[in-house]
Short mmCIF file of C-alpha atoms and ligand atoms in Angstrom, two decimals:
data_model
loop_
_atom_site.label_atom_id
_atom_site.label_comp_id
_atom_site.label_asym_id
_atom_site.label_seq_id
_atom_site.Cartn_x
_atom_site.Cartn_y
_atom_site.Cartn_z
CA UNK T 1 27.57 45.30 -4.27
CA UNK T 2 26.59 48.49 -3.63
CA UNK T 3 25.34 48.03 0.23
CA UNK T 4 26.78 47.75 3.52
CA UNK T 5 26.87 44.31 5.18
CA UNK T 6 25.82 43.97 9.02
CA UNK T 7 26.35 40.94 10.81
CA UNK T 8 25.24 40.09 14.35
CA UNK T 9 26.75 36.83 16.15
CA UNK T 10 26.63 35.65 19.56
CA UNK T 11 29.79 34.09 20.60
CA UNK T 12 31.43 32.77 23.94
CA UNK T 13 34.15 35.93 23.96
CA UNK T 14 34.33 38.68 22.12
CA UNK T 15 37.84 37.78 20.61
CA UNK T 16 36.04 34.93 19.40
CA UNK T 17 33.81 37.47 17.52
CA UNK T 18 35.65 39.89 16.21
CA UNK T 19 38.09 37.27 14.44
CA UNK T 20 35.18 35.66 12.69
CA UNK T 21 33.29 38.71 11.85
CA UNK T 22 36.91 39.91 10.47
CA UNK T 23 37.10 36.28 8.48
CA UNK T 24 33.24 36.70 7.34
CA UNK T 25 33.94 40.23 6.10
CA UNK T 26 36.83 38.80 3.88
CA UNK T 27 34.95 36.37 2.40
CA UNK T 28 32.30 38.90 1.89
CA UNK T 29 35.06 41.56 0.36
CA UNK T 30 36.51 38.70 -2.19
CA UNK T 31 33.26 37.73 -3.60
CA UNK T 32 32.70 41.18 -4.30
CA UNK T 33 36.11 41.51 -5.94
CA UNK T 34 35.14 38.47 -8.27
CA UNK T 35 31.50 39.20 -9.20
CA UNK T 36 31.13 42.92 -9.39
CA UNK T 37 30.17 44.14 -12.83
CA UNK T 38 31.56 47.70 -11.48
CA UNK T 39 34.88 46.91 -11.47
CA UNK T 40 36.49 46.10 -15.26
CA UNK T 41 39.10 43.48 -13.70
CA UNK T 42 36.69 41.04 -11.51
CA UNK T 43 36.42 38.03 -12.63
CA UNK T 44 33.36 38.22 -13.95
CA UNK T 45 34.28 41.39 -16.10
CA UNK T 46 36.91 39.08 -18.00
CA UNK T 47 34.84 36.44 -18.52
CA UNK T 48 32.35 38.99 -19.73
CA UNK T 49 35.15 40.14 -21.99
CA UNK T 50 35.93 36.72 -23.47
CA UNK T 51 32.30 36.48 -25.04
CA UNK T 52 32.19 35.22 -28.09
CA UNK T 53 35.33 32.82 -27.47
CA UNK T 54 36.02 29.48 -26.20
CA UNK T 55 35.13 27.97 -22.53
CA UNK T 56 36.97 29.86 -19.57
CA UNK T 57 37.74 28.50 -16.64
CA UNK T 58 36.32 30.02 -13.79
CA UNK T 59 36.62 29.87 -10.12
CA UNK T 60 34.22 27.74 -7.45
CA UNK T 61 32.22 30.48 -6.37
CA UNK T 62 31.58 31.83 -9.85
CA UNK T 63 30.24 28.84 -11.09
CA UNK T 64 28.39 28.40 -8.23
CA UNK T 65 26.37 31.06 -8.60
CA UNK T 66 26.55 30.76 -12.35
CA UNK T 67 24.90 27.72 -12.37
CA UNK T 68 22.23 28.43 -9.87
CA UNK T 69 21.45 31.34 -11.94
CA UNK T 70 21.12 29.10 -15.13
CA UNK T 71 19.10 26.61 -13.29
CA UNK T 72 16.74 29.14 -12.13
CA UNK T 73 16.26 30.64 -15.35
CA UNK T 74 15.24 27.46 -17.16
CA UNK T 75 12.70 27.12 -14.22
CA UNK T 76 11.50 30.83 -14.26
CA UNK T 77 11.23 30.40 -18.41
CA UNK T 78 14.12 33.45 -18.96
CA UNK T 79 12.07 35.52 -15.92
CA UNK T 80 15.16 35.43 -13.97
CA UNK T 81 18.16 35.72 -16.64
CA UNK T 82 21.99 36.93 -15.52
CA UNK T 83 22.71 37.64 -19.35
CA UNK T 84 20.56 40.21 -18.27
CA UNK T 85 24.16 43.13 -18.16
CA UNK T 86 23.23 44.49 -21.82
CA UNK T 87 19.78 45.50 -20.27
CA UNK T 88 20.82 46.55 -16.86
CA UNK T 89 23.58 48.63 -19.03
CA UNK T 90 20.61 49.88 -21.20
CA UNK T 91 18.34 50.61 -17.73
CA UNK T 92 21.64 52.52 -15.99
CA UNK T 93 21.70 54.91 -18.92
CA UNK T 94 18.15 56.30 -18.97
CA UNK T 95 18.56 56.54 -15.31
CA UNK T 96 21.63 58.88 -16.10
CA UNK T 97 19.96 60.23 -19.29
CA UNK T 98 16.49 60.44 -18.45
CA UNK T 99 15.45 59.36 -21.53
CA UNK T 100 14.23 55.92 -22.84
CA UNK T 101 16.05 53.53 -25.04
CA UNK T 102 15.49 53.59 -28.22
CA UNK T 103 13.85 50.29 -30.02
CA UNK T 104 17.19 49.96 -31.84
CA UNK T 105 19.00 49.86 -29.02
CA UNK T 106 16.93 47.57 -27.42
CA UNK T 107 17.28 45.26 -30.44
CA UNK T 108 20.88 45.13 -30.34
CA UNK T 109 21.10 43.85 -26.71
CA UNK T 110 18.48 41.80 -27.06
CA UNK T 111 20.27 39.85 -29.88
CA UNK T 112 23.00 39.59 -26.55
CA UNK T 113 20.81 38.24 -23.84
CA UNK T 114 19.21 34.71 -22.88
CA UNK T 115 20.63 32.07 -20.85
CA UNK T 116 20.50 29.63 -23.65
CA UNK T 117 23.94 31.22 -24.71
CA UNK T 118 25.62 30.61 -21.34
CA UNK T 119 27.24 27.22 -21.52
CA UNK T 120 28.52 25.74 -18.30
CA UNK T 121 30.22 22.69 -18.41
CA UNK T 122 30.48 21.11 -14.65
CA UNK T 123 33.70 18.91 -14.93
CA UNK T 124 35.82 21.09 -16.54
CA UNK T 125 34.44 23.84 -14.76
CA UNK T 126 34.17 26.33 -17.27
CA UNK T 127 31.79 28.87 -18.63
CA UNK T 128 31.47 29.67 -22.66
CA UNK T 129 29.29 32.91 -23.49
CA UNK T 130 28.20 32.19 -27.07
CA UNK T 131 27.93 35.94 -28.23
CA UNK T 132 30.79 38.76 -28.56
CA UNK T 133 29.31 41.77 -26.47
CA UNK T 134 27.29 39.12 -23.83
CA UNK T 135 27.67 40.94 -20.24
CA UNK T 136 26.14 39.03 -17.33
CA UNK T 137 24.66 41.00 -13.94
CA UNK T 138 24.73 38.98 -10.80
CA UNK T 139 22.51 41.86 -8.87
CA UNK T 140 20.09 39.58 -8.43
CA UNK T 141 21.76 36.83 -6.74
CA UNK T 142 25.33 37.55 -5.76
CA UNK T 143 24.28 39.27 -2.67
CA UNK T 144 22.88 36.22 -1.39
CA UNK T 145 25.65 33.87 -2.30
CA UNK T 146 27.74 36.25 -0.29
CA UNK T 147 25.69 36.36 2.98
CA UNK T 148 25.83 32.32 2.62
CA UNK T 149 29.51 32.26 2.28
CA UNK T 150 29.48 34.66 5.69
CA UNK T 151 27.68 32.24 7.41
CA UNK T 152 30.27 29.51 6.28
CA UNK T 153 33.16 31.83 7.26
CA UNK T 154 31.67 32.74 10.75
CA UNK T 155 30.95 28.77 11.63
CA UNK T 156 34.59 27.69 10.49
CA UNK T 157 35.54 30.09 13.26
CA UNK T 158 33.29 28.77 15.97
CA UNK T 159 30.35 31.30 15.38
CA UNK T 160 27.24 29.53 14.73
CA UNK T 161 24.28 31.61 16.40
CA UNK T 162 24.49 34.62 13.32
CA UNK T 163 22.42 37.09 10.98
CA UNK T 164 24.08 38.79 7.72
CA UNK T 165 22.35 41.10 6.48
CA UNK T 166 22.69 43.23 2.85
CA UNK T 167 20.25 45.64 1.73
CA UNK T 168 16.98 43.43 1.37
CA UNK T 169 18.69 40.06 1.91
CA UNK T 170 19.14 38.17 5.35
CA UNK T 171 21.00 34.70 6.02
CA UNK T 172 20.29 33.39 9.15
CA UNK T 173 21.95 30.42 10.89
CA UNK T 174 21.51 29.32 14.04
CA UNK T 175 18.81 30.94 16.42
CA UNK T 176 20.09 33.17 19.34
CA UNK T 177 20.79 31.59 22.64
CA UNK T 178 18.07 30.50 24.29
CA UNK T 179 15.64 31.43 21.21
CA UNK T 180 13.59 29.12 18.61
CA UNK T 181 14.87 31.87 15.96
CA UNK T 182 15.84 35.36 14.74
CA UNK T 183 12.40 37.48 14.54
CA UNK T 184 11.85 38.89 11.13
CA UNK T 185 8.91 41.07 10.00
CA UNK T 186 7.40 40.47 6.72
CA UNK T 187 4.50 43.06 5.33
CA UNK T 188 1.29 40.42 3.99
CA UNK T 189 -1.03 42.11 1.77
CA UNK T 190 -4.67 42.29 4.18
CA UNK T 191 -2.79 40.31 6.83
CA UNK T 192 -0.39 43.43 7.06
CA UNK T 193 2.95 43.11 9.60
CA UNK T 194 3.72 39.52 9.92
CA UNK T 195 6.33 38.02 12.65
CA UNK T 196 8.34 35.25 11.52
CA UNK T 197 10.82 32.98 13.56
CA UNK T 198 13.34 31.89 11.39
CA UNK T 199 17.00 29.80 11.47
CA UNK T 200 19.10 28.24 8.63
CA UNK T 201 17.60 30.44 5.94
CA UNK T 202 17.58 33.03 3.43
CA UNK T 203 15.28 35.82 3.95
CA UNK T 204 14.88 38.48 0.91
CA UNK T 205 12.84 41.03 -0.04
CA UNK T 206 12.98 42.26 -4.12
CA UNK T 207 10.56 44.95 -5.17
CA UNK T 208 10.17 48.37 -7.35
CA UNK T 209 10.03 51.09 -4.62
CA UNK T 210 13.50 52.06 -4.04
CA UNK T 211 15.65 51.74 -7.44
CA UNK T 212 13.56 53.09 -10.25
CA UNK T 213 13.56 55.80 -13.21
CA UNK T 214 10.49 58.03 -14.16
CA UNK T 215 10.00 59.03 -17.57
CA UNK T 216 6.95 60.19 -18.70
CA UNK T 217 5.55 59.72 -15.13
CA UNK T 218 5.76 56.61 -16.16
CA UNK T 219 8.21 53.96 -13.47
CA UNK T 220 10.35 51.83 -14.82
CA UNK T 221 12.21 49.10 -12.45
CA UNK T 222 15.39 48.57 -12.18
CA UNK T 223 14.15 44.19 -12.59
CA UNK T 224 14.45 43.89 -15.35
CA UNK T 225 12.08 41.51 -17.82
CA UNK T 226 15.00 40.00 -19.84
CA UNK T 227 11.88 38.93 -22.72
CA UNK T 228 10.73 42.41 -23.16
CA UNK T 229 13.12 45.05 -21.54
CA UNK T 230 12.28 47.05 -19.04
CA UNK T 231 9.58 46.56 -16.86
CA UNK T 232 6.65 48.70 -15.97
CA UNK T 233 3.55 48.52 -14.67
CA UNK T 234 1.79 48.05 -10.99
CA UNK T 235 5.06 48.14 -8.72
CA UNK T 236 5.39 45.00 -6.74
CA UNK T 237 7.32 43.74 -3.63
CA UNK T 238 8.63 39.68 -2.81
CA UNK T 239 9.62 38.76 0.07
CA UNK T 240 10.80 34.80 -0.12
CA UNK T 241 12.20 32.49 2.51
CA UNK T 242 14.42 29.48 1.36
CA UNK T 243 16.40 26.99 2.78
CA UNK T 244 19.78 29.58 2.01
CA UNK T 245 19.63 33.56 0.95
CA UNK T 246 21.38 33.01 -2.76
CA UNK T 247 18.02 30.86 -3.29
CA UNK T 248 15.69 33.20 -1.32
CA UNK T 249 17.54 36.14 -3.20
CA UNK T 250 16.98 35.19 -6.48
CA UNK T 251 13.99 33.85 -6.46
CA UNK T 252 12.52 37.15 -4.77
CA UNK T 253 13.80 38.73 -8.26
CA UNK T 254 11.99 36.36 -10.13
CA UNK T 255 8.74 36.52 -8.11
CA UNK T 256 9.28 40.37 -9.05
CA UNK T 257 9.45 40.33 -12.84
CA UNK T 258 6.63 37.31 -13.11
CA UNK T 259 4.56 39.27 -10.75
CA UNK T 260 2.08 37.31 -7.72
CA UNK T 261 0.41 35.18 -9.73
CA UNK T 262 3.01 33.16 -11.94
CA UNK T 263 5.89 33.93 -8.69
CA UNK T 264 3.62 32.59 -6.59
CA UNK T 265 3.55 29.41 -8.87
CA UNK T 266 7.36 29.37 -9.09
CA UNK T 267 8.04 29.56 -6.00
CA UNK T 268 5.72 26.54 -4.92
CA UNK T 269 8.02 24.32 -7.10
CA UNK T 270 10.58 24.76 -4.87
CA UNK T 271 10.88 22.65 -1.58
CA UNK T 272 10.98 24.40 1.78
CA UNK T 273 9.92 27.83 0.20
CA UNK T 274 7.24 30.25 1.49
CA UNK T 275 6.61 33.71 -0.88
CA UNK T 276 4.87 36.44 0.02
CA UNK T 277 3.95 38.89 -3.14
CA UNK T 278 2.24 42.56 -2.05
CA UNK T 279 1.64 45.76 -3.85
CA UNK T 280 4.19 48.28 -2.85
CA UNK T 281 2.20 50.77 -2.00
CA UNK T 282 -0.83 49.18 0.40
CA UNK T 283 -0.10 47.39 3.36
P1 ADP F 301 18.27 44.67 -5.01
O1 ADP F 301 19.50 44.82 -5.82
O2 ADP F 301 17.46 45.91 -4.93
O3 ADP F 301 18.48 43.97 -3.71
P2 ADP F 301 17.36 42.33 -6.47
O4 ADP F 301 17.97 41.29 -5.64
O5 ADP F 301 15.98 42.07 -6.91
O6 ADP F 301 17.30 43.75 -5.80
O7 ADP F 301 18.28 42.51 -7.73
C1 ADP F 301 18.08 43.47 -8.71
C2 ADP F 301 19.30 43.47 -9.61
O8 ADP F 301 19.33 42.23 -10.34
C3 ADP F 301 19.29 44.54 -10.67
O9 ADP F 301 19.88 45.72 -10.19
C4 ADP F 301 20.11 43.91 -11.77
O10 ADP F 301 21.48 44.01 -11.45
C5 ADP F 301 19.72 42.45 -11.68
N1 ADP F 301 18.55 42.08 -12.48
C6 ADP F 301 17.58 42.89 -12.98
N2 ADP F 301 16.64 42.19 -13.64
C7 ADP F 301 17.03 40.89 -13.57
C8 ADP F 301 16.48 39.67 -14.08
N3 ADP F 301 15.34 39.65 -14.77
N4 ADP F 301 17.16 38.52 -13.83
C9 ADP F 301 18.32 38.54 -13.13
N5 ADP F 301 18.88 39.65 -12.61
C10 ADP F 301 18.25 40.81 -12.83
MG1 MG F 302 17.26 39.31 -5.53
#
């Protein structure tokens, strides 16, 4: 996934600890095995490479996060799209390159991306990509989904007072002993630093200001607009709390590519949400 994952847990020994942590960082370690795009023999990389064929079955997790994925793309109207891979792939190249894509290449993977062409089908549990050459990038959520699963990992061993943290996600579960919650600072455009208390809950943070390419002088995101390639234009940070962090992770993506207005909107669809959209450069 590209980050290091922390976790911090207060348990009644440290035995007690260190087996769950190990058990948390397993589950953390297998996910990644199974949804990396990196890696040409997760399972997401073969049922990338069965596009264009029939249904494949796929494991629990996958579809998991498969279907939340789909879900929140019909929601977010294609904003937030994992058939987004032929872009990403298209986005990873200038970075390497330094130069843009050109509008032929852009039409060929756009003929390759849109959620419409994932089919899931929930009893047999399988997944059918519609279109030879279809990649799908779970960047945007799988992080979350794995801090989740940590959570689930750490409790099954007796851990419940815990914070998981990757890059600009957080899950949270219960609050530290003797605490209402875990203290977590979120920047508020004109309200600036802002101190939440938080338990049971997803905490990320999506934005422009770290993983970007300049051409041109011109920025260009590595969020992606699946509609219309890649994204440019005022850089923008999300920060989203939901009732769990693949929810509050992927949803921070989408807030991202339909910038404050139209996130803000999205995000007040969803029960037991709270969004907080900011330029990235002004506090
Ligand atoms: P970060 O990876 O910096 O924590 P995000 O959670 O916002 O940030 O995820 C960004 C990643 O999501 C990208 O690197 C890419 O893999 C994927 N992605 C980019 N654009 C989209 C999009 N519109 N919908 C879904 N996933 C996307
Ligand atoms: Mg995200």
């Amino acid at each position: 996934m590209g980050v290091q994952v922390g976790l911090t847990v207060y348990a009644p020994t440290k035995a007690v600890a260190d087996e769950a942590c190990r058990a948390a960082f397993a589950r953390v370690a297998q996910l990644e095995d199974a949804m990396s795009d990196y890696r040409p023999d997760s399972e997401l990389m073969r049922l990338c490479a069965q596009a264009g064929g029939p249904p494949v079955p796929v494991s629990r997790d996958l579809f998991a996060v498969l279907s939340q994925g789909h879900d929140l793309a019909e929601r977010s109207g294609g904003a937030f799209d994992v058939t987004v891979g032929p872009c990403a792939q298209l986005w990873r190249g200038a970075r390497k390159s330094g130069r843009l894509p050109t509008d032929e290449e852009w039409q060929a993977v756009s003929r390759l991306v849109g959620w419409q062409k994932m089919h899931l089908d929930p009893d047999a549990q399988t997944v059918q990509l519609a279109e030879a050459g279809m990649r799908l990038d779970l960047g945007g959520i799988a992080k979350g989904y794995a801090l989740d699963q940590a959570l689930v990992a750490l409790r099954e061993h007796g851990v419940t007072r815990a914070l998981a943290v990757a890059g600009g996600d957080i899950a949270v579960g219960d609050p530290p002993p003797g605490r209402k919650g875990w203290r977590i600072y979120v920047w508020q455009a004109a309200k600036g630093k802002r101190r939440l208390i938080v338990s049971n809950c997803g905490v990320s943070t999506s934005g422009d200001t770290e993983q970007f390419v300049e051409i041109d002088g011109q920025r260009y995101s590595h969020i992606i607009d699946p509609r219309c390639g890649l994204r440019y234009g005022e850089p923008i940070l999300a920060t989203v709390v939901a009732p769990d962090a693949t929810t509050s992770d992927s949803l921070a993506t989408a807030c991202v590519v339909l910038g404050q207005e139209k996130g803000q909107r999205l995000a007040n669809d969803v029960p037991g949400v709270a969004v907080y959209i900011r330029r990235a450069y002004t506090k």
